[in-house]
Amino acid sequence: AQSVTQLDSQVPVFEEAPVELRCNYSSSVSVYLFWYVQYPNQGLQLLLKYLSGSTLVKGINGFEAEFNKSQTSFHLRKPSVHISDTAEYFCAVFSSGSARQLTFGSGTQLTVLP
Amino acid sequence: DAGVIQSPRHEVTEMGQEVTLRCKPISGHNSLFWYRQTMMRGLELLIYFNNNVPIDDSGMPEDRFSAKMPNASFSTLKIQPSEPRDSAVYFCASSMNRGLNTEAFFGQGTRLTVV
């Protein structure tokens, strides 16, 4: 079975400050990793994904994430946040094993303060 | 492509009534997922289909919930009878689910309120 843990349910940060949203996963087979963003009253949009290759992945809106296999982590970072980045962020894992399904973490609410 | 299309966007119904939520996945996608999102429980996978066949329905909360996918371009999630605790946003998502194409695309959701 696979699972995703997002350690922080709420992350407040001031505008132009850096931010890191943490994500850890567990799976017994190879995984693909994703970060989705959900703005208020909207569906989820893909922010970035790791499938293979370079462990540092760059996504939209200046976000990036680093896959760390030894620590089973896929933390999301942005060097300088904007008010418009206020949203809920979901980490997700897709296992290449028999249970090919996308499992989401519980989400992290990022609030950017002026 | 217009993306994943869900209808209705909003549904308000009385307790005990039957509710049917609809989803049209992206053309060519072979996997379809139904999720429920609430403040208390976050995003929960209810059921997913691969090539129109239900693969895992362990997330369906009760027998009152049922889902069908009669063809590759349409799926329904039905709640009968509905209860106030079913109030949530229900998302449908689809993906190619072939090789490295595993990204899921989400619809805008159906906000269900059972009074």
PDB file of C-alpha atoms in Angstrom:
ATOM      1  CA  ALA A   1       0.000   0.000   0.000  1.00  0.00           C
ATOM      2  CA  GLN A   2       1.131   3.558  -0.607  1.00  0.00           C
ATOM      3  CA  SER A   3       0.571   6.645   1.507  1.00  0.00           C
ATOM      4  CA  VAL A   4       1.408  10.325   1.514  1.00  0.00           C
ATOM      5  CA  THR A   5       2.045  12.490   4.568  1.00  0.00           C
ATOM      6  CA  GLN A   6       1.962  16.246   4.495  1.00  0.00           C
ATOM      7  CA  LEU A   7       3.312  17.275   7.848  1.00  0.00           C
ATOM      8  CA  ASP A   8       1.980  20.824   7.922  1.00  0.00           C
ATOM      9  CA  SER A   9      -1.730  21.510   7.575  1.00  0.00           C
ATOM     10  CA  GLN A  10      -1.279  25.302   7.673  1.00  0.00           C
ATOM     11  CA  VAL A  11       1.707  27.401   6.598  1.00  0.00           C
ATOM     12  CA  PRO A  12       1.483  31.173   7.001  1.00  0.00           C
ATOM     13  CA  VAL A  13       4.291  33.167   5.404  1.00  0.00           C
ATOM     14  CA  PHE A  14       4.920  36.798   4.579  1.00  0.00           C
ATOM     15  CA  GLU A  15       5.006  38.005   0.991  1.00  0.00           C
ATOM     16  CA  GLU A  16       8.409  37.692  -0.729  1.00  0.00           C
ATOM     17  CA  ALA A  17       9.634  35.214   1.889  1.00  0.00           C
ATOM     18  CA  PRO A  18      10.738  31.701   0.898  1.00  0.00           C
ATOM     19  CA  VAL A  19       8.508  28.721   1.630  1.00  0.00           C
ATOM     20  CA  GLU A  20       8.853  24.953   1.844  1.00  0.00           C
ATOM     21  CA  LEU A  21       5.885  22.602   1.979  1.00  0.00           C
ATOM     22  CA  ARG A  22       6.844  19.151   3.175  1.00  0.00           C
ATOM     23  CA  CYS A  23       5.740  15.830   1.720  1.00  0.00           C
ATOM     24  CA  ASN A  24       6.803  12.303   2.612  1.00  0.00           C
ATOM     25  CA  TYR A  25       5.567   9.133   0.976  1.00  0.00           C
ATOM     26  CA  SER A  26       5.722   5.402   1.465  1.00  0.00           C
ATOM     27  CA  SER A  27       5.510   2.801  -1.243  1.00  0.00           C
ATOM     28  CA  SER A  28       7.008  -0.599  -1.904  1.00  0.00           C
ATOM     29  CA  VAL A  29       7.435  -0.014  -5.639  1.00  0.00           C
ATOM     30  CA  SER A  30       8.602   2.735  -7.949  1.00  0.00           C
ATOM     31  CA  VAL A  31       6.588   5.893  -7.677  1.00  0.00           C
ATOM     32  CA  TYR A  32       5.765   8.989  -9.600  1.00  0.00           C
ATOM     33  CA  LEU A  33       5.218  12.118  -7.529  1.00  0.00           C
ATOM     34  CA  PHE A  34       3.050  15.160  -8.049  1.00  0.00           C
ATOM     35  CA  TRP A  35       2.147  18.472  -6.485  1.00  0.00           C
ATOM     36  CA  TYR A  36      -1.274  19.930  -7.182  1.00  0.00           C
ATOM     37  CA  VAL A  37      -2.623  23.363  -6.252  1.00  0.00           C
ATOM     38  CA  GLN A  38      -6.240  24.185  -5.460  1.00  0.00           C
ATOM     39  CA  TYR A  39      -7.402  27.794  -5.486  1.00  0.00           C
ATOM     40  CA  PRO A  40     -10.653  28.627  -3.651  1.00  0.00           C
ATOM     41  CA  ASN A  41     -13.766  27.135  -5.256  1.00  0.00           C
ATOM     42  CA  GLN A  42     -11.763  25.503  -8.016  1.00  0.00           C
ATOM     43  CA  GLY A  43     -10.561  22.033  -8.939  1.00  0.00           C
ATOM     44  CA  LEU A  44      -7.002  20.808  -8.558  1.00  0.00           C
ATOM     45  CA  GLN A  45      -4.348  21.885 -11.062  1.00  0.00           C
ATOM     46  CA  LEU A  46      -1.032  20.184 -11.635  1.00  0.00           C
ATOM     47  CA  LEU A  47       1.897  22.258 -10.354  1.00  0.00           C
ATOM     48  CA  LEU A  48       4.738  19.863 -11.172  1.00  0.00           C
ATOM     49  CA  LYS A  49       5.598  16.195 -11.392  1.00  0.00           C
ATOM     50  CA  TYR A  50       8.531  13.836 -10.999  1.00  0.00           C
ATOM     51  CA  LEU A  51       8.540  10.788 -13.250  1.00  0.00           C
ATOM     52  CA  SER A  52      12.227  10.022 -13.740  1.00  0.00           C
ATOM     53  CA  GLY A  53      15.549  11.708 -14.457  1.00  0.00           C
ATOM     54  CA  SER A  54      16.697  14.816 -12.629  1.00  0.00           C
ATOM     55  CA  THR A  55      15.562  14.858  -9.025  1.00  0.00           C
ATOM     56  CA  LEU A  56      15.003  18.619  -9.097  1.00  0.00           C
ATOM     57  CA  VAL A  57      11.775  19.402 -10.865  1.00  0.00           C
ATOM     58  CA  LYS A  58      10.596  22.861 -11.867  1.00  0.00           C
ATOM     59  CA  GLY A  59       6.921  23.665 -12.207  1.00  0.00           C
ATOM     60  CA  ILE A  60       4.633  26.560 -12.928  1.00  0.00           C
ATOM     61  CA  ASN A  61       4.515  29.831 -11.000  1.00  0.00           C
ATOM     62  CA  GLY A  62       8.152  29.554  -9.876  1.00  0.00           C
ATOM     63  CA  PHE A  63       7.698  26.439  -7.756  1.00  0.00           C
ATOM     64  CA  GLU A  64      10.167  23.569  -7.667  1.00  0.00           C
ATOM     65  CA  ALA A  65      10.436  20.282  -5.810  1.00  0.00           C
ATOM     66  CA  GLU A  66      13.214  17.828  -5.105  1.00  0.00           C
ATOM     67  CA  PHE A  67      12.783  14.072  -5.079  1.00  0.00           C
ATOM     68  CA  ASN A  68      14.847  12.439  -2.353  1.00  0.00           C
ATOM     69  CA  LYS A  69      14.605   8.676  -2.580  1.00  0.00           C
ATOM     70  CA  SER A  70      16.619   7.911   0.558  1.00  0.00           C
ATOM     71  CA  GLN A  71      14.395  10.170   2.653  1.00  0.00           C
ATOM     72  CA  THR A  72      11.242   9.314   0.681  1.00  0.00           C
ATOM     73  CA  SER A  73      10.461  12.989   0.419  1.00  0.00           C
ATOM     74  CA  PHE A  74       9.248  15.369  -2.267  1.00  0.00           C
ATOM     75  CA  HIS A  75       9.238  18.826  -0.671  1.00  0.00           C
ATOM     76  CA  LEU A  76       7.880  21.814  -2.564  1.00  0.00           C
ATOM     77  CA  ARG A  77       9.749  25.122  -2.488  1.00  0.00           C
ATOM     78  CA  LYS A  78       9.493  28.662  -3.760  1.00  0.00           C
ATOM     79  CA  PRO A  79      12.184  31.285  -3.078  1.00  0.00           C
ATOM     80  CA  SER A  80       9.794  34.244  -2.935  1.00  0.00           C
ATOM     81  CA  VAL A  81       6.027  33.911  -2.570  1.00  0.00           C
ATOM     82  CA  HIS A  82       3.269  36.249  -3.724  1.00  0.00           C
ATOM     83  CA  ILE A  83      -0.183  36.944  -2.323  1.00  0.00           C
ATOM     84  CA  SER A  84      -1.585  35.070  -5.317  1.00  0.00           C
ATOM     85  CA  ASP A  85       0.135  31.857  -4.151  1.00  0.00           C
ATOM     86  CA  THR A  86      -2.387  31.593  -1.316  1.00  0.00           C
ATOM     87  CA  ALA A  87      -4.061  28.231  -1.940  1.00  0.00           C
ATOM     88  CA  GLU A  88      -4.152  24.641  -0.768  1.00  0.00           C
ATOM     89  CA  TYR A  89      -1.364  22.402  -1.989  1.00  0.00           C
ATOM     90  CA  PHE A  90      -1.626  18.632  -2.319  1.00  0.00           C
ATOM     91  CA  CYS A  91       1.174  16.141  -2.686  1.00  0.00           C
ATOM     92  CA  ALA A  92       0.283  12.915  -4.499  1.00  0.00           C
ATOM     93  CA  VAL A  93       1.968   9.620  -5.311  1.00  0.00           C
ATOM     94  CA  PHE A  94       1.244   7.244  -8.154  1.00  0.00           C
ATOM     95  CA  SER A  95       2.545   3.726  -7.720  1.00  0.00           C
ATOM     96  CA  SER A  96       3.700   1.682 -10.700  1.00  0.00           C
ATOM     97  CA  GLY A  97       2.693  -1.538  -8.956  1.00  0.00           C
ATOM     98  CA  SER A  98      -0.541  -3.447  -9.290  1.00  0.00           C
ATOM     99  CA  ALA A  99      -2.582  -0.739  -7.608  1.00  0.00           C
ATOM    100  CA  ARG A 100      -2.141   1.952 -10.221  1.00  0.00           C
ATOM    101  CA  GLN A 101      -3.906   4.823  -8.540  1.00  0.00           C
ATOM    102  CA  LEU A 102      -3.177   8.338  -7.395  1.00  0.00           C
ATOM    103  CA  THR A 103      -3.074   8.797  -3.614  1.00  0.00           C
ATOM    104  CA  PHE A 104      -3.233  12.295  -2.172  1.00  0.00           C
ATOM    105  CA  GLY A 105      -1.911  13.764   1.045  1.00  0.00           C
ATOM    106  CA  SER A 106      -4.178  15.709   3.378  1.00  0.00           C
ATOM    107  CA  GLY A 107      -3.149  19.056   1.935  1.00  0.00           C
ATOM    108  CA  THR A 108      -1.295  22.131   3.182  1.00  0.00           C
ATOM    109  CA  GLN A 109      -3.008  25.507   3.268  1.00  0.00           C
ATOM    110  CA  LEU A 110      -0.463  28.154   2.286  1.00  0.00           C
ATOM    111  CA  THR A 111      -1.474  31.657   3.338  1.00  0.00           C
ATOM    112  CA  VAL A 112       0.689  34.520   2.116  1.00  0.00           C
ATOM    113  CA  LEU A 113       0.446  37.585   4.330  1.00  0.00           C
ATOM    114  CA  PRO A 114       1.096  41.155   3.156  1.00  0.00           C
TER     115      PRO A 114
ATOM    116  CA  ASP B   1     -10.301  19.437 -25.413  1.00  0.00           C
ATOM    117  CA  ALA B   2     -12.561  21.111 -22.858  1.00  0.00           C
ATOM    118  CA  GLY B   3     -11.099  19.129 -19.995  1.00  0.00           C
ATOM    119  CA  VAL B   4     -13.019  17.032 -17.504  1.00  0.00           C
ATOM    120  CA  ILE B   5     -16.618  18.202 -17.371  1.00  0.00           C
ATOM    121  CA  GLN B   6     -18.770  17.713 -14.316  1.00  0.00           C
ATOM    122  CA  SER B   7     -22.422  18.489 -13.857  1.00  0.00           C
ATOM    123  CA  PRO B   8     -24.129  19.995 -12.079  1.00  0.00           C
ATOM    124  CA  ARG B   9     -21.708  22.514 -10.534  1.00  0.00           C
ATOM    125  CA  HIS B  10     -23.980  22.948  -7.552  1.00  0.00           C
ATOM    126  CA  GLU B  11     -26.710  20.707  -6.178  1.00  0.00           C
ATOM    127  CA  VAL B  12     -28.964  21.338  -3.214  1.00  0.00           C
ATOM    128  CA  THR B  13     -31.294  18.534  -2.248  1.00  0.00           C
ATOM    129  CA  GLU B  14     -33.374  17.360   0.655  1.00  0.00           C
ATOM    130  CA  MET B  15     -32.386  14.488   2.855  1.00  0.00           C
ATOM    131  CA  GLY B  16     -33.670  11.194   1.493  1.00  0.00           C
ATOM    132  CA  GLN B  17     -33.630  12.247  -2.140  1.00  0.00           C
ATOM    133  CA  GLU B  18     -31.567  10.562  -4.825  1.00  0.00           C
ATOM    134  CA  VAL B  19     -28.643  12.550  -6.191  1.00  0.00           C
ATOM    135  CA  THR B  20     -26.776  11.820  -9.415  1.00  0.00           C
ATOM    136  CA  LEU B  21     -23.480  13.464 -10.255  1.00  0.00           C
ATOM    137  CA  ARG B  22     -22.135  13.266 -13.783  1.00  0.00           C
ATOM    138  CA  CYS B  23     -18.693  13.303 -15.312  1.00  0.00           C
ATOM    139  CA  LYS B  24     -17.315  13.388 -18.825  1.00  0.00           C
ATOM    140  CA  PRO B  25     -13.611  12.528 -18.847  1.00  0.00           C
ATOM    141  CA  ILE B  26     -11.070  13.822 -21.323  1.00  0.00           C
ATOM    142  CA  SER B  27     -11.299  11.973 -24.603  1.00  0.00           C
ATOM    143  CA  GLY B  28      -8.693   9.216 -24.852  1.00  0.00           C
ATOM    144  CA  HIS B  29      -8.160   8.878 -21.120  1.00  0.00           C
ATOM    145  CA  ASN B  30      -8.626   5.355 -19.823  1.00  0.00           C
ATOM    146  CA  SER B  31      -8.799   5.959 -16.062  1.00  0.00           C
ATOM    147  CA  LEU B  32     -11.458   7.837 -14.151  1.00  0.00           C
ATOM    148  CA  PHE B  33     -11.507   8.756 -10.473  1.00  0.00           C
ATOM    149  CA  TRP B  34     -14.208  10.044  -8.119  1.00  0.00           C
ATOM    150  CA  TYR B  35     -13.019  12.016  -5.088  1.00  0.00           C
ATOM    151  CA  ARG B  36     -14.878  13.640  -2.214  1.00  0.00           C
ATOM    152  CA  GLN B  37     -13.506  16.691  -0.440  1.00  0.00           C
ATOM    153  CA  THR B  38     -14.619  17.918   2.977  1.00  0.00           C
ATOM    154  CA  MET B  39     -13.053  20.155   5.583  1.00  0.00           C
ATOM    155  CA  MET B  40     -12.936  17.321   8.092  1.00  0.00           C
ATOM    156  CA  ARG B  41     -11.585  14.512   5.927  1.00  0.00           C
ATOM    157  CA  GLY B  42      -9.778  16.301   3.139  1.00  0.00           C
ATOM    158  CA  LEU B  43      -9.601  14.671  -0.310  1.00  0.00           C
ATOM    159  CA  GLU B  44     -10.781  11.053  -0.312  1.00  0.00           C
ATOM    160  CA  LEU B  45     -10.684   8.652  -3.240  1.00  0.00           C
ATOM    161  CA  LEU B  46     -14.099   6.999  -3.521  1.00  0.00           C
ATOM    162  CA  ILE B  47     -13.652   4.779  -6.557  1.00  0.00           C
ATOM    163  CA  TYR B  48     -11.627   4.533  -9.702  1.00  0.00           C
ATOM    164  CA  PHE B  49     -12.200   2.893 -13.063  1.00  0.00           C
ATOM    165  CA  ASN B  50      -9.693   1.615 -15.581  1.00  0.00           C
ATOM    166  CA  ASN B  51     -11.012   0.983 -19.098  1.00  0.00           C
ATOM    167  CA  ASN B  52     -14.578   1.428 -17.753  1.00  0.00           C
ATOM    168  CA  VAL B  53     -14.106  -1.326 -15.153  1.00  0.00           C
ATOM    169  CA  PRO B  54     -14.225  -0.471 -11.427  1.00  0.00           C
ATOM    170  CA  ILE B  55     -10.829  -1.375 -10.010  1.00  0.00           C
ATOM    171  CA  ASP B  56     -11.041  -0.188  -6.426  1.00  0.00           C
ATOM    172  CA  ASP B  57     -14.232   0.914  -4.693  1.00  0.00           C
ATOM    173  CA  SER B  58     -12.954   0.513  -1.150  1.00  0.00           C
ATOM    174  CA  GLY B  59     -13.334   4.235  -0.594  1.00  0.00           C
ATOM    175  CA  MET B  60     -17.079   4.228  -1.213  1.00  0.00           C
ATOM    176  CA  PRO B  61     -18.450   5.054   2.239  1.00  0.00           C
ATOM    177  CA  GLU B  62     -21.687   3.072   2.236  1.00  0.00           C
ATOM    178  CA  ASP B  63     -24.062   1.084   0.097  1.00  0.00           C
ATOM    179  CA  ARG B  64     -25.963   4.300  -0.482  1.00  0.00           C
ATOM    180  CA  PHE B  65     -23.161   5.268  -2.868  1.00  0.00           C
ATOM    181  CA  SER B  66     -22.821   3.688  -6.284  1.00  0.00           C
ATOM    182  CA  ALA B  67     -20.831   4.570  -9.394  1.00  0.00           C
ATOM    183  CA  LYS B  68     -21.079   3.461 -12.978  1.00  0.00           C
ATOM    184  CA  MET B  69     -19.107   3.961 -16.142  1.00  0.00           C
ATOM    185  CA  PRO B  70     -21.219   2.636 -19.023  1.00  0.00           C
ATOM    186  CA  ASN B  71     -18.739   3.838 -21.641  1.00  0.00           C
ATOM    187  CA  ALA B  72     -15.403   5.603 -21.978  1.00  0.00           C
ATOM    188  CA  SER B  73     -16.955   9.054 -22.127  1.00  0.00           C
ATOM    189  CA  PHE B  74     -19.377   9.068 -19.210  1.00  0.00           C
ATOM    190  CA  SER B  75     -19.573   8.201 -15.531  1.00  0.00           C
ATOM    191  CA  THR B  76     -22.093   8.754 -12.768  1.00  0.00           C
ATOM    192  CA  LEU B  77     -21.908   8.794  -8.998  1.00  0.00           C
ATOM    193  CA  LYS B  78     -25.240   8.203  -7.324  1.00  0.00           C
ATOM    194  CA  ILE B  79     -26.255   8.663  -3.707  1.00  0.00           C
ATOM    195  CA  GLN B  80     -29.569   7.104  -2.683  1.00  0.00           C
ATOM    196  CA  PRO B  81     -30.868   8.100  -0.219  1.00  0.00           C
ATOM    197  CA  SER B  82     -28.814  11.217   0.466  1.00  0.00           C
ATOM    198  CA  GLU B  83     -28.007  12.413   3.988  1.00  0.00           C
ATOM    199  CA  PRO B  84     -26.747  15.769   5.332  1.00  0.00           C
ATOM    200  CA  ARG B  85     -23.326  14.258   6.059  1.00  0.00           C
ATOM    201  CA  ASP B  86     -22.910  13.621   2.330  1.00  0.00           C
ATOM    202  CA  SER B  87     -22.545  17.369   1.825  1.00  0.00           C
ATOM    203  CA  ALA B  88     -19.160  17.908   0.199  1.00  0.00           C
ATOM    204  CA  VAL B  89     -17.466  18.807  -3.060  1.00  0.00           C
ATOM    205  CA  TYR B  90     -17.229  15.815  -5.367  1.00  0.00           C
ATOM    206  CA  PHE B  91     -14.455  15.814  -7.949  1.00  0.00           C
ATOM    207  CA  CYS B  92     -14.052  13.672 -11.002  1.00  0.00           C
ATOM    208  CA  ALA B  93     -10.613  13.232 -12.547  1.00  0.00           C
ATOM    209  CA  SER B  94      -9.280  11.325 -15.527  1.00  0.00           C
ATOM    210  CA  SER B  95      -5.859  10.226 -16.689  1.00  0.00           C
ATOM    211  CA  MET B  96      -4.176   8.394 -19.534  1.00  0.00           C
ATOM    212  CA  ASN B  97      -2.645   5.903 -17.077  1.00  0.00           C
ATOM    213  CA  ARG B  98      -0.351   4.361 -19.597  1.00  0.00           C
ATOM    214  CA  GLY B  99       3.424   4.215 -19.158  1.00  0.00           C
ATOM    215  CA  LEU B 100       4.606   7.515 -17.747  1.00  0.00           C
ATOM    216  CA  ASN B 101       1.335   9.257 -18.556  1.00  0.00           C
ATOM    217  CA  THR B 102      -0.121   9.187 -15.075  1.00  0.00           C
ATOM    218  CA  GLU B 103      -1.108  12.818 -14.523  1.00  0.00           C
ATOM    219  CA  ALA B 104      -4.710  13.249 -13.403  1.00  0.00           C
ATOM    220  CA  PHE B 105      -6.809  16.112 -14.734  1.00  0.00           C
ATOM    221  CA  PHE B 106      -9.587  17.330 -12.473  1.00  0.00           C
ATOM    222  CA  GLY B 107     -13.011  18.736 -13.179  1.00  0.00           C
ATOM    223  CA  GLN B 108     -14.311  21.826 -11.418  1.00  0.00           C
ATOM    224  CA  GLY B 109     -16.260  19.735  -8.952  1.00  0.00           C
ATOM    225  CA  THR B 110     -19.878  19.458  -7.872  1.00  0.00           C
ATOM    226  CA  ARG B 111     -20.732  21.147  -4.606  1.00  0.00           C
ATOM    227  CA  LEU B 112     -23.441  19.033  -2.985  1.00  0.00           C
ATOM    228  CA  THR B 113     -25.526  20.327  -0.110  1.00  0.00           C
ATOM    229  CA  VAL B 114     -28.016  17.987   1.521  1.00  0.00           C
ATOM    230  CA  VAL B 115     -30.445  19.761   3.830  1.00  0.00           C
TER     231      VAL B 115
END
